[in-house]
Every structure is written in structure tokens, then in C-alpha cells.
XYZ file of C-alpha atoms in Angstrom:
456
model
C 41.113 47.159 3.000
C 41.451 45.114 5.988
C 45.096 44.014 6.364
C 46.032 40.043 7.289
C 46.632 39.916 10.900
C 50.213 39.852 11.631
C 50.516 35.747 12.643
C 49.464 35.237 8.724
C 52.187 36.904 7.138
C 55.671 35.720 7.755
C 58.631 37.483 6.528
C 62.036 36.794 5.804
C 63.504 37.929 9.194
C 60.738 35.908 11.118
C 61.452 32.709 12.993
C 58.930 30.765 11.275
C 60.213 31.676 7.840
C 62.203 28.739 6.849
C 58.535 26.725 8.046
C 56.207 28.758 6.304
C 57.892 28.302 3.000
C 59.110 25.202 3.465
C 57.701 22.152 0.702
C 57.122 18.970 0.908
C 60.089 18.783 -1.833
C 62.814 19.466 0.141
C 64.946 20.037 -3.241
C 62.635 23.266 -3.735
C 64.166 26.314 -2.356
C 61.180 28.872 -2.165
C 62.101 32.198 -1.141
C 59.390 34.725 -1.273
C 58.829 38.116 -0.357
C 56.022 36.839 2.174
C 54.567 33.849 2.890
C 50.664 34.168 3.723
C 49.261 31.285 6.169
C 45.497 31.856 5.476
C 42.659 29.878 8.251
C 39.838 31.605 6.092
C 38.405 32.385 2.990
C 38.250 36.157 4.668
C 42.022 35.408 5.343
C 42.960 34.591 1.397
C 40.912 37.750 0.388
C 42.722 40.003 2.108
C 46.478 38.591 1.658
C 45.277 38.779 -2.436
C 44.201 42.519 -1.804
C 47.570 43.010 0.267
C 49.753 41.635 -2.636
C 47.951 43.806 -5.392
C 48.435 46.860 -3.168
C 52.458 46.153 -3.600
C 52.467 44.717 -6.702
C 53.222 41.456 -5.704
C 53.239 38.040 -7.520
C 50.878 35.113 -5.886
C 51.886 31.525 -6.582
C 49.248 28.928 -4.231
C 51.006 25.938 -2.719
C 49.161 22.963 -0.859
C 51.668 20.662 0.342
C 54.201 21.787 -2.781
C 55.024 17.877 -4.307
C 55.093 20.010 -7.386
C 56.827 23.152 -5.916
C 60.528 22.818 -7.854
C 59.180 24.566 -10.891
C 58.021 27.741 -8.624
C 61.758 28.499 -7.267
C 62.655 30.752 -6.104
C 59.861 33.002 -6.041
C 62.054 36.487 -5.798
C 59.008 39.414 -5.183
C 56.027 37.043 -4.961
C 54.040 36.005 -2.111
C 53.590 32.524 -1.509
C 49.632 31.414 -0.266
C 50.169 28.243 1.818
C 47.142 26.723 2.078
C 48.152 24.224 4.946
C 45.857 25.217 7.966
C 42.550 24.886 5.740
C 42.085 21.233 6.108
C 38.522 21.094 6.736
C 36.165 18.134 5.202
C 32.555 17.206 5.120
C 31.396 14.323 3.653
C 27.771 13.974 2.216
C 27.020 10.522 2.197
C 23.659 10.657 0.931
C 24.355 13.023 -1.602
C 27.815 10.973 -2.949
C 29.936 13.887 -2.640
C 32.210 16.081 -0.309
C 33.070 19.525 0.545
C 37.175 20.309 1.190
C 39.165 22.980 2.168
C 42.257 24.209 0.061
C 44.764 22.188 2.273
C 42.983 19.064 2.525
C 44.743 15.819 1.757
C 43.794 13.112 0.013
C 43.922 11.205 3.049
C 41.851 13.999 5.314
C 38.813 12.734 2.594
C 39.706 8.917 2.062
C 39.604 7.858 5.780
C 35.857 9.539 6.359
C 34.496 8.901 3.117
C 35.628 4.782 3.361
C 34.096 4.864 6.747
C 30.598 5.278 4.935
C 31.359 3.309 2.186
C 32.781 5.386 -0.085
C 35.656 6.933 -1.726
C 37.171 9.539 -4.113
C 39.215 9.458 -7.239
C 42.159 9.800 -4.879
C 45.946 9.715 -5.842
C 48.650 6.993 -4.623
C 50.121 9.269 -1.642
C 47.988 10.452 1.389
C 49.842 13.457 1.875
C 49.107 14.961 -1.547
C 46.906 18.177 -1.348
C 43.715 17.555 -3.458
C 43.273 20.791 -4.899
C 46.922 20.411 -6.638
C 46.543 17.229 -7.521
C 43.040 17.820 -9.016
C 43.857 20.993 -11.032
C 46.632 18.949 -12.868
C 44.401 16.305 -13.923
C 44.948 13.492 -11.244
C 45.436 9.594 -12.409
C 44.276 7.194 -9.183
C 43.769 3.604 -8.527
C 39.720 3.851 -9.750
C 41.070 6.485 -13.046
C 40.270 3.666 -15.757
C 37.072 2.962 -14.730
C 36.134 6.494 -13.830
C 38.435 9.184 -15.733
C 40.504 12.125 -14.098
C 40.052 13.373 -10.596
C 39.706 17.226 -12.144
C 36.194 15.206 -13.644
C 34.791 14.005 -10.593
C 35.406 18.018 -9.326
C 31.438 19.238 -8.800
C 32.357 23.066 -7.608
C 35.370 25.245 -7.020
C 35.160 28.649 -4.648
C 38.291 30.848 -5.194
C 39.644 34.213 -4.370
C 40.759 36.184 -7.784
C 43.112 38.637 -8.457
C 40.715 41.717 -7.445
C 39.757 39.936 -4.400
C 36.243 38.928 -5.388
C 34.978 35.744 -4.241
C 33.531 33.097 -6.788
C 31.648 29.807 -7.391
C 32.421 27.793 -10.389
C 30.220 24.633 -11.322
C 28.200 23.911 -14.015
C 25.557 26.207 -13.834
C 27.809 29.996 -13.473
C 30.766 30.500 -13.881
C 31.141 27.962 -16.313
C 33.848 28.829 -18.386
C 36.216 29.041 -15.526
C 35.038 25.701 -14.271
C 36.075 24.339 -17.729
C 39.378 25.672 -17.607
C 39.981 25.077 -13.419
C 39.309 21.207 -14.160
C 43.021 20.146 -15.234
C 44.235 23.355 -15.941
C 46.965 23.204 -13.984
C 46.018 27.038 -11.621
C 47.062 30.042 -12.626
C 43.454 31.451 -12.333
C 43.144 32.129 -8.476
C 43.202 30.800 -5.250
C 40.850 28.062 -5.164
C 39.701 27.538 -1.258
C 37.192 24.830 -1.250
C 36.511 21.756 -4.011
C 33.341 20.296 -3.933
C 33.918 16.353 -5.289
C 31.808 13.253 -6.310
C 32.066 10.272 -4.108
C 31.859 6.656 -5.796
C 31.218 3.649 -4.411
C 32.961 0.060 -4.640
C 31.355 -2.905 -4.409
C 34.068 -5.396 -4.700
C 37.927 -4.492 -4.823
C 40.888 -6.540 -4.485
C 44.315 -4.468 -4.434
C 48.038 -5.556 -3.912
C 51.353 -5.785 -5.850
C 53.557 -8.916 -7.239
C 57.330 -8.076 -6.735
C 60.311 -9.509 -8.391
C 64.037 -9.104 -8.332
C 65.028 -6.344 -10.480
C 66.958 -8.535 -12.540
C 64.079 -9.811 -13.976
C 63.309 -6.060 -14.993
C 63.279 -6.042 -18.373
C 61.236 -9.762 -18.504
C 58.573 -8.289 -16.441
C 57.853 -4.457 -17.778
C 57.854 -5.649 -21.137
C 55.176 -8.110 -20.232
C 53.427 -5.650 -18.209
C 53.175 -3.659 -20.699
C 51.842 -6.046 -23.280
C 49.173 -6.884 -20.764
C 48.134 -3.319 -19.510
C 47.168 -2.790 -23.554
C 44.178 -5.291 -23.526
C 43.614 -4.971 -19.319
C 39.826 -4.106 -19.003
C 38.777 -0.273 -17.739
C 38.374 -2.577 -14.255
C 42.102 -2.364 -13.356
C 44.148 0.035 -13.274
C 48.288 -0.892 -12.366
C 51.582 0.772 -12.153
C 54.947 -0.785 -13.208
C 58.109 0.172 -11.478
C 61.920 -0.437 -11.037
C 62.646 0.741 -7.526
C 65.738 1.439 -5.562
C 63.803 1.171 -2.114
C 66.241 3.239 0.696
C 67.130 0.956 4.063
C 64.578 2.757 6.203
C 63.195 1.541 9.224
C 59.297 1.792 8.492
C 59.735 -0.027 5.347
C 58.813 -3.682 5.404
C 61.901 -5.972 6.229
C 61.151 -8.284 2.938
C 62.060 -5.370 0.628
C 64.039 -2.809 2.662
C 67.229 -1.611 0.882
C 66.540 -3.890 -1.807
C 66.251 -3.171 -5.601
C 63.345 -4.433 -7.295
C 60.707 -4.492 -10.308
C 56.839 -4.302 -8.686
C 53.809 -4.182 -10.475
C 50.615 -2.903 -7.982
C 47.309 -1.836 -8.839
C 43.524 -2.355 -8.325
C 40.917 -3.981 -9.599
C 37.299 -3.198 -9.176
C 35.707 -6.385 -9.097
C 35.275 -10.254 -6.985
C 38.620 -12.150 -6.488
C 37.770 -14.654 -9.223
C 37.746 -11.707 -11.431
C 40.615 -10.568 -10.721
C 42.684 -13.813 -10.588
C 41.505 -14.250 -14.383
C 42.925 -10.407 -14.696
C 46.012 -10.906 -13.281
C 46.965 -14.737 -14.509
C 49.435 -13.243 -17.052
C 51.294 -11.524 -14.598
C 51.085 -14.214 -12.219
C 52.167 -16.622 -14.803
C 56.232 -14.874 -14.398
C 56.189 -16.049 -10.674
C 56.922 -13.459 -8.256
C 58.639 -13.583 -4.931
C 55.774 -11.320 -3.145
C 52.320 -11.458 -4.330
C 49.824 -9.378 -1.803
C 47.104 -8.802 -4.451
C 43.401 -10.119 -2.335
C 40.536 -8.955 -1.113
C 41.255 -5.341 -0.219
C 39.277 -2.361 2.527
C 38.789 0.867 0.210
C 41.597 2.529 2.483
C 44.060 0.293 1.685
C 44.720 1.950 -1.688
C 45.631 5.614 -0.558
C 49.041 3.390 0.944
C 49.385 0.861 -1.589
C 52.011 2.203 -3.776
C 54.058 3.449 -0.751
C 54.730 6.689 -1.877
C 57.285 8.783 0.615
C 55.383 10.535 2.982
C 57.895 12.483 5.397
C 59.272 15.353 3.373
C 62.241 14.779 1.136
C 64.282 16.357 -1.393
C 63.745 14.520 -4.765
C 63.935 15.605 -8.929
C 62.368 13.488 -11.359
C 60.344 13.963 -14.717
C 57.571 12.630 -16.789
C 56.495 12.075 -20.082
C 53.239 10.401 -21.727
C 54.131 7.522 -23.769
C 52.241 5.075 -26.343
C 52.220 1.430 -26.589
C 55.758 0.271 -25.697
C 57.538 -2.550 -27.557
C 60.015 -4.845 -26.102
C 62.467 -2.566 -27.747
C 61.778 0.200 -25.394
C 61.350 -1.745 -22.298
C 65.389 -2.903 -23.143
C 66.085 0.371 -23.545
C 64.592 1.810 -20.013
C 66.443 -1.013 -18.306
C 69.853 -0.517 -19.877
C 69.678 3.102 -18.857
C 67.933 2.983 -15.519
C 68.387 -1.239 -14.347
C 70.281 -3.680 -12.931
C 73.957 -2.871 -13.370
C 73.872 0.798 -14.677
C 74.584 2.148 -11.098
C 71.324 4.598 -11.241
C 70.970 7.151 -9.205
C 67.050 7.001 -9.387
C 64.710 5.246 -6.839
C 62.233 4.864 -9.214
C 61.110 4.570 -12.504
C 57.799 4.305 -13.114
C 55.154 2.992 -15.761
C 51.854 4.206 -14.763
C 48.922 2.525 -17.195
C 46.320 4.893 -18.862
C 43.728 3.950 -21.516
C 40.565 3.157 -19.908
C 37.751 5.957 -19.397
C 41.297 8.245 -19.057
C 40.760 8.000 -22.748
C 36.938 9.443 -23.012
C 36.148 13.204 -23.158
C 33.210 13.023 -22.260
C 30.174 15.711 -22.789
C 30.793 18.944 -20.648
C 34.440 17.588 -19.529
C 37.344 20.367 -18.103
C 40.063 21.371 -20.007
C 42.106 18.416 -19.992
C 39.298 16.191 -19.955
C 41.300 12.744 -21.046
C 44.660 11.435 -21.548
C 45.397 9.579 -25.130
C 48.417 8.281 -23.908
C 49.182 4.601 -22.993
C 51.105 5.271 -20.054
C 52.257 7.995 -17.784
C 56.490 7.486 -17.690
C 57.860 9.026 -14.552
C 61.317 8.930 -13.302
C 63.116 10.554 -9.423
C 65.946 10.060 -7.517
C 66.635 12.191 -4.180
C 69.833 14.624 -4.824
C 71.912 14.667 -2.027
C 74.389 16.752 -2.950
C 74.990 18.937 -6.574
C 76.603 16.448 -7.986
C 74.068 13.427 -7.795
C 71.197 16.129 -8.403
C 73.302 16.367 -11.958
C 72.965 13.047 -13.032
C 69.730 11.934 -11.665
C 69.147 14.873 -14.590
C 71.219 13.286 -17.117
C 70.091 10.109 -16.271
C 65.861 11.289 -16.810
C 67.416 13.032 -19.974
C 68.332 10.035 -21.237
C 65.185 7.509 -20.173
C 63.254 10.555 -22.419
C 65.593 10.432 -25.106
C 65.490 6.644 -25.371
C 61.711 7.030 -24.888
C 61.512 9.379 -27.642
C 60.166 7.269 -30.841
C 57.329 6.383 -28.837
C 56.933 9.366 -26.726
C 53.116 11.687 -27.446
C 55.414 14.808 -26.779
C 52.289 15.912 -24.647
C 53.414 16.442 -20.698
C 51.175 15.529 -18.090
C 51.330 18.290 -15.909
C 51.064 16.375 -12.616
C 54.728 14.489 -13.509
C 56.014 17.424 -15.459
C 58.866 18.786 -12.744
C 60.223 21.156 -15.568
C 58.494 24.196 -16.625
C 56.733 23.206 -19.723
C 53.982 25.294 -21.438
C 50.421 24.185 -20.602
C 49.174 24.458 -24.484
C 51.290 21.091 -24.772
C 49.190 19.746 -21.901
C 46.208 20.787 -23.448
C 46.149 20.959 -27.036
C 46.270 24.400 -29.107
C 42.413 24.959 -28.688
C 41.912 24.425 -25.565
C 44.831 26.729 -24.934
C 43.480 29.752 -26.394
C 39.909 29.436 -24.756
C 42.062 28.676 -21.480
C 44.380 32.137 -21.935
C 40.724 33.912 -22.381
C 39.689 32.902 -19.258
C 42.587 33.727 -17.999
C 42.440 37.261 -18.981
C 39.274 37.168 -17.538
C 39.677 36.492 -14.087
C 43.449 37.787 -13.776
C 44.322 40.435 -16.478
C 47.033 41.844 -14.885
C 48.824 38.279 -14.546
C 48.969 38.258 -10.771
C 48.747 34.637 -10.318
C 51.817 32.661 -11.256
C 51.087 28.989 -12.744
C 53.873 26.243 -12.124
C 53.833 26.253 -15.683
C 54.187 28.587 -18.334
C 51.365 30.925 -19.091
C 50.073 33.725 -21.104
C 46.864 35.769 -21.093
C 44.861 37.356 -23.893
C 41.899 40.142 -23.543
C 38.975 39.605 -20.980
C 35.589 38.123 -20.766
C 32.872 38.712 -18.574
C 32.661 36.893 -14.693
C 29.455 36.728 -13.215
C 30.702 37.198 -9.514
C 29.065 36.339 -6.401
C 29.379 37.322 -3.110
């Protein structure tokens, strides 16, 4: 075999150790055997070959949001896919062509400039592959379903080194089981993606002080219930930190926001919106919006930072469990968390669709999702107490079914996925790594192989 050259493999004693394995969670302490810094396809194949030769564990990271539940990585080699960031956008043919490290940002600011966009997330540092694998809610999901379903191709590396192309014509199985899957199966190092276009889209958020928490998530979430597949919101109780890029009107304050999109004229939307607007907040931004507004509109942290937090899928929630969030997590409970966070589903998130991926839909009402940044052991303790209990209290109306993108424990993926589609998934998985070499953030098991059709 050809080995990596020497600049692409950084070892414990080198200088640029502590960079090459560092994650965009800070709170993730990654220590592997090797870190590989690929620039090629030709550059993954041969650090895969190098780490079967001693035996060595893969795990793939992009930006590693998600990278807590791979520490610390003892005897593995960790890909980081950072200096593949190469895009192409096809304009005429409504889709694009991405490296592994892409962000969602490297895509949205070309693709807007023609007129369209993708099914992006609400950070533009967020890796696309990652984010796509898991399933991937954005502002456009309820109108147009997951980001793994608007995923055209994947080209990965597997564990023997091969090189493949998954779509819907070969390969197919594995491009059922790459689309939400969570990884596991490879080192994917290119995504091929629709593009959609957006004819009319106003975008903002109405804020509120958080006292009026519990007043304006319950009614937020008696509205997102009957909201039409044209909008698609987040509600939140924040804890926003005094820092000097945020906007004076809300730094260091603690609030309850409610942002989103809708894809349609301003008169639409005002008729949309009236029930929130109807509580009277103290910021309302939503207008008239440019399709790259929306990779920024939730504000998501973009330097990196340590933070924990947790997820859950939830149903319909009563005013009962609104009360419940805010007496554990709101005004006067001394929180440690900067957020807790409502996301809405339903929509076309609810649709499988013919031909969809393994996930293919979410049944849930709304993604739950709590953080807080642990400086220091003893805060990291109870912002995990503190989750604990929000999932607890969240428990009578909880689906028990993680959503692997805001699952930052270890969780098994057959809860993601349902039985069935677990136990086609683990055949695949046997397929294209029967020895187990690549490690999933989640847990994993394989069963006997199928046949791959490879390609060159």
C-alpha cells in the first residue's frame, strides 16, 4: 500500500496534536492513537488501509458538534475531514456536489447567490455530511422533509479501502441505510444534494422576557400543532452569555424567543403568526427575509465551546408540561442551561415517502433539546441533573425514540430507527464493514454480509 504522507498523520507527541483532534465541542476530550488530516479521496483510502494494517478503530469527524459520545477514542484513529471543503453548485441541474468537510454555510452562501438553497441546519459551522447522516431538521424541514432526503449520492471509502457510489440506481441498499443512519458504514467524502428554490420567505423571531416563559411555550405549542407545513419555528428559554458580538438589546439577558420561517408573501405570514403576535413581544424581527438570512437566524454559537446537553422527541405538549419545563429549567430555578429548546416537527417531517433512507420521517411533535456550557466538574454535574430532570418531567409525553442529531448520550440507533429498519441497517453493515472497523457515535452491531457492487 501507499502510506499517508507524513503531514496527514499526527501523533500524540506532535505539535499539532492538541489541533488535529481538537472539536468544535470543547467539552469532548478526543484522544486517539492518530489523527488522519485527509486533502483527498486518495488521502482517506490510504489512512483506512493504514488503520486496518494495525488494527485500528476509525471514527469520521467533520467539525465534531456531536463528538462527546466518541471520547476518548483510546486505539482508534480519528479521520478529520476539515481540509475537504470543496463545493460546486449546479444551478441548472438544482443540486450540488460537497466535500466531506463542507459546511452548511460553504453551500448556503453560493447556492443563495443563484437563487437557491439547501435543506440546511440553524448553525453555519455545522459539517453537512454529519448533520445529514443523522437526519437533519432545518428552517424549510416541514415543507420539504429531512436533509438525509434531499441527499442525491454519497462516495465513501470502506473498511477494505474500496471506493463507492451510493444513489439510487447501485449501491442502493447502502444509500438507504447512509440517509439518517447516523455513519458507522464508512467514510463518506463527497454528498451530492438537491437544491430548492424559494419564492417568497419572510424569517425572524418575537422575543419576550423569560418571565413570561411558561405563557408563551405553552401557546407556542398549541399553535405549532395546527401551523401549516409552510412554517417551520423553534421555541426557546435562553440564558444568552454577555458577549460582545451579541446584539446589545438581548446581551446577558434571559429570555423566551420563538424564530422560524415561513415560506410564503408577508400577508401570509402575518395571518400565520397573529397568534403569536397576539402575546405582544418586546422584539419582533419577523419580515421579508434574503435566503441567507436563515443559516444565522437562530444564532447558534459559532466559535468553539465546551457545552453538554440532550434531546428527546416529544408529542403534543399540554399546558401541564410546559409548567413543568419552566419550573425545572425558568425563571427563578437558578439553571445552569443556556438553552432549552422546543424545535416543531409535523409537517412533511411526518411523510415517508416512496424510496425514503432509513430514518425517512420523524412522528414526533417536537424535537426537545436542552445545553449548558460546563465550566468546571461541578456545573458539568448539574447541567446533567438538571437535563435528567427536564426528561423525567417530559416523560408522560415523551416517544422514547432519540433523534440522533440531539442525542449527546450514546443511545442505540434501533431506537432511532425502529426494530426493522435496524436489522436491514446491521445487514448492510456487515456488508460494507464486517470486521466492525468503523465506530458509530452511537451504538452498533453487525450481522452476516451482503453483496457490494463496487466501483472504482
Amino acid at each position: 500500500m501507499t502510506a499517508p504522507n507524513h503531514h496527514q498523520l499526527v501523533f500524540p507527541n506532535d505539535y499539532r496534536y492538541d489541533d488535529a483532534r481538537r472539536a468544535w465541542n470543547l467539552a469532548a476530550d478526543l484522544r486517539p492513537a492518530v489523527v488522519a488530516l485527509p486533502t483527498s479521496t486518495a488521502d482517506v483510502v490510504n489512512a483506512v488501509r493504514y488503520a486496518g494494517e494495525r488494527d485500528l478503530r476509525i471514527v469520521v469527524q467533520g467539525t465534531g458538534h456531536g463528538a462527546i459520545v466518541h471520547a476518548p477514542l483510546d486505539g482508534a484513529m480519528l479521520v478529520n475531514m476539515r481540509e475537504m471543503r470543496g463545493v460546486e453548485i449546479d444551478a441548472a441541474n438544482k443540486r450540488a456536489r460537497l466535500e466531506a468537510g463542507a459546511l452548511w454555510e460553504d453551500v448556503v452562501v453560493p447556492a443563495t447567490g443563484q437563487g437557491l438553497t439547501a435543506l440546511h441546519g440553524s448553525s453555519p459551522n455545522v459539517g453537512v455530511v454529519g448533520y445529514s447522516l443523522g437526519g437533519g431538521i432545518g428552517w424549510l424541514a416541514r415543507m420539504h422533509g429531512l436533509s438525509a432526503e434531499s441527499v442525491l449520492a454519497v462516495e465513501l471509502v470502506t473498511a477494505d479501502g474500496a471506493v463507492i457510489r451510493a444513489d439510487r440506481t447501485q449501491n442502493t441498499d447502502l444509500f438507504w441505510a447512509l440517509r439518517g443512519g447516523g455513519g458507522g458504514l464508512g467514510v463518506v467524502v463527497a454528498l451530492e444534494i438537491a437544491l430548492f428554490e424559494v419564492d417568497d420567505l419572510v424569517a425572524g423571531m418575537m422575543i419576550w422576557p423569560w418571565e413570561r416563559s411558561a405563557e408563551v411555550l405553552t401557546r407556542y405549542a398549541e399553535w405549532a400543532e395546527t401551523a401549516p407545513n409552510s412554517v417551520s419555528a423553534s421555541g426557546r428559554m435562553l440564558q444568552i452569555p454577555p458577549l460582545p458580538e451579541i446584539p446589545e438589546s438581548i446581551r446577558g439577558r434571559q429570555l423566551v424567543v420563538i424564530d422560524g420561517a415561513v415560506l410564503g408573501t408577508e400577508a401570509e405570514a402575518q395571518e400565520i403568526l397573529a397568534p403569536l403576535r397576539a402575546l405582544g413581544p418586546e422584539i419582533d424581527t419577523f419580515g421579508a427575509a434574503p435566503l441567507d438570512s436563515l443559516i444565522r437566524l437562530h444564532m447558534d454559537p459559532e466559535p468553539p465551546m465546551p457545552t453538554k446537553g440532550d434531546g428527546v422527541m416529544v408529542d403534543a405538549l399540554d399546558s401541564e408540561a410546559i409548567e413543568a419545563l419552566v419550573e425545572i429549567a425558568g425563571p427563578g430555578t437558578e439553571s445552569p442551561l443556556i438553552i432549552v429548546e422546543l424545535r416543531q416537527l409535523g409537517g412533511a417531517l411526518r411523510e415517508r415517502k416512496p424510496g425514503a433512507g432509513v430514518l425517512g420521517s420523524l412522528d414526533g411533535s417536537f424535537a426537545f433539546f436542552a445545553a449548558g456550557v460546563p465550566l468546571g466538574p461541578e456545573v458539568a454535574e448539574e447541567i446533567e441533573l438538571r437535563i435528567d430532570a427536564l426528561k423525567e418531567a417530559l416523560a408522560p409525553w415523551t416517544r422514547e425514540k432519540p433523534y440522533l442529531n440531539f442525542a449527546e448520550k450514546r443511545v442505540a440507533i434501533g431506537d432511532a430507527v425502529g426494530a426493522e429498519s435496524f436489522a436491514r441497517l446491521e445487514t448492510v453493515k456487515a456488508a460494507v464493514d464486517p470486521h466492525g472497523r468503523f465506530r458509530s457515535g452511537h451504538a452498533f452491531t453487525a450481522t452476516p454480509p451482503l453483496e457490494v457492487t463496487r466501483a472504482a
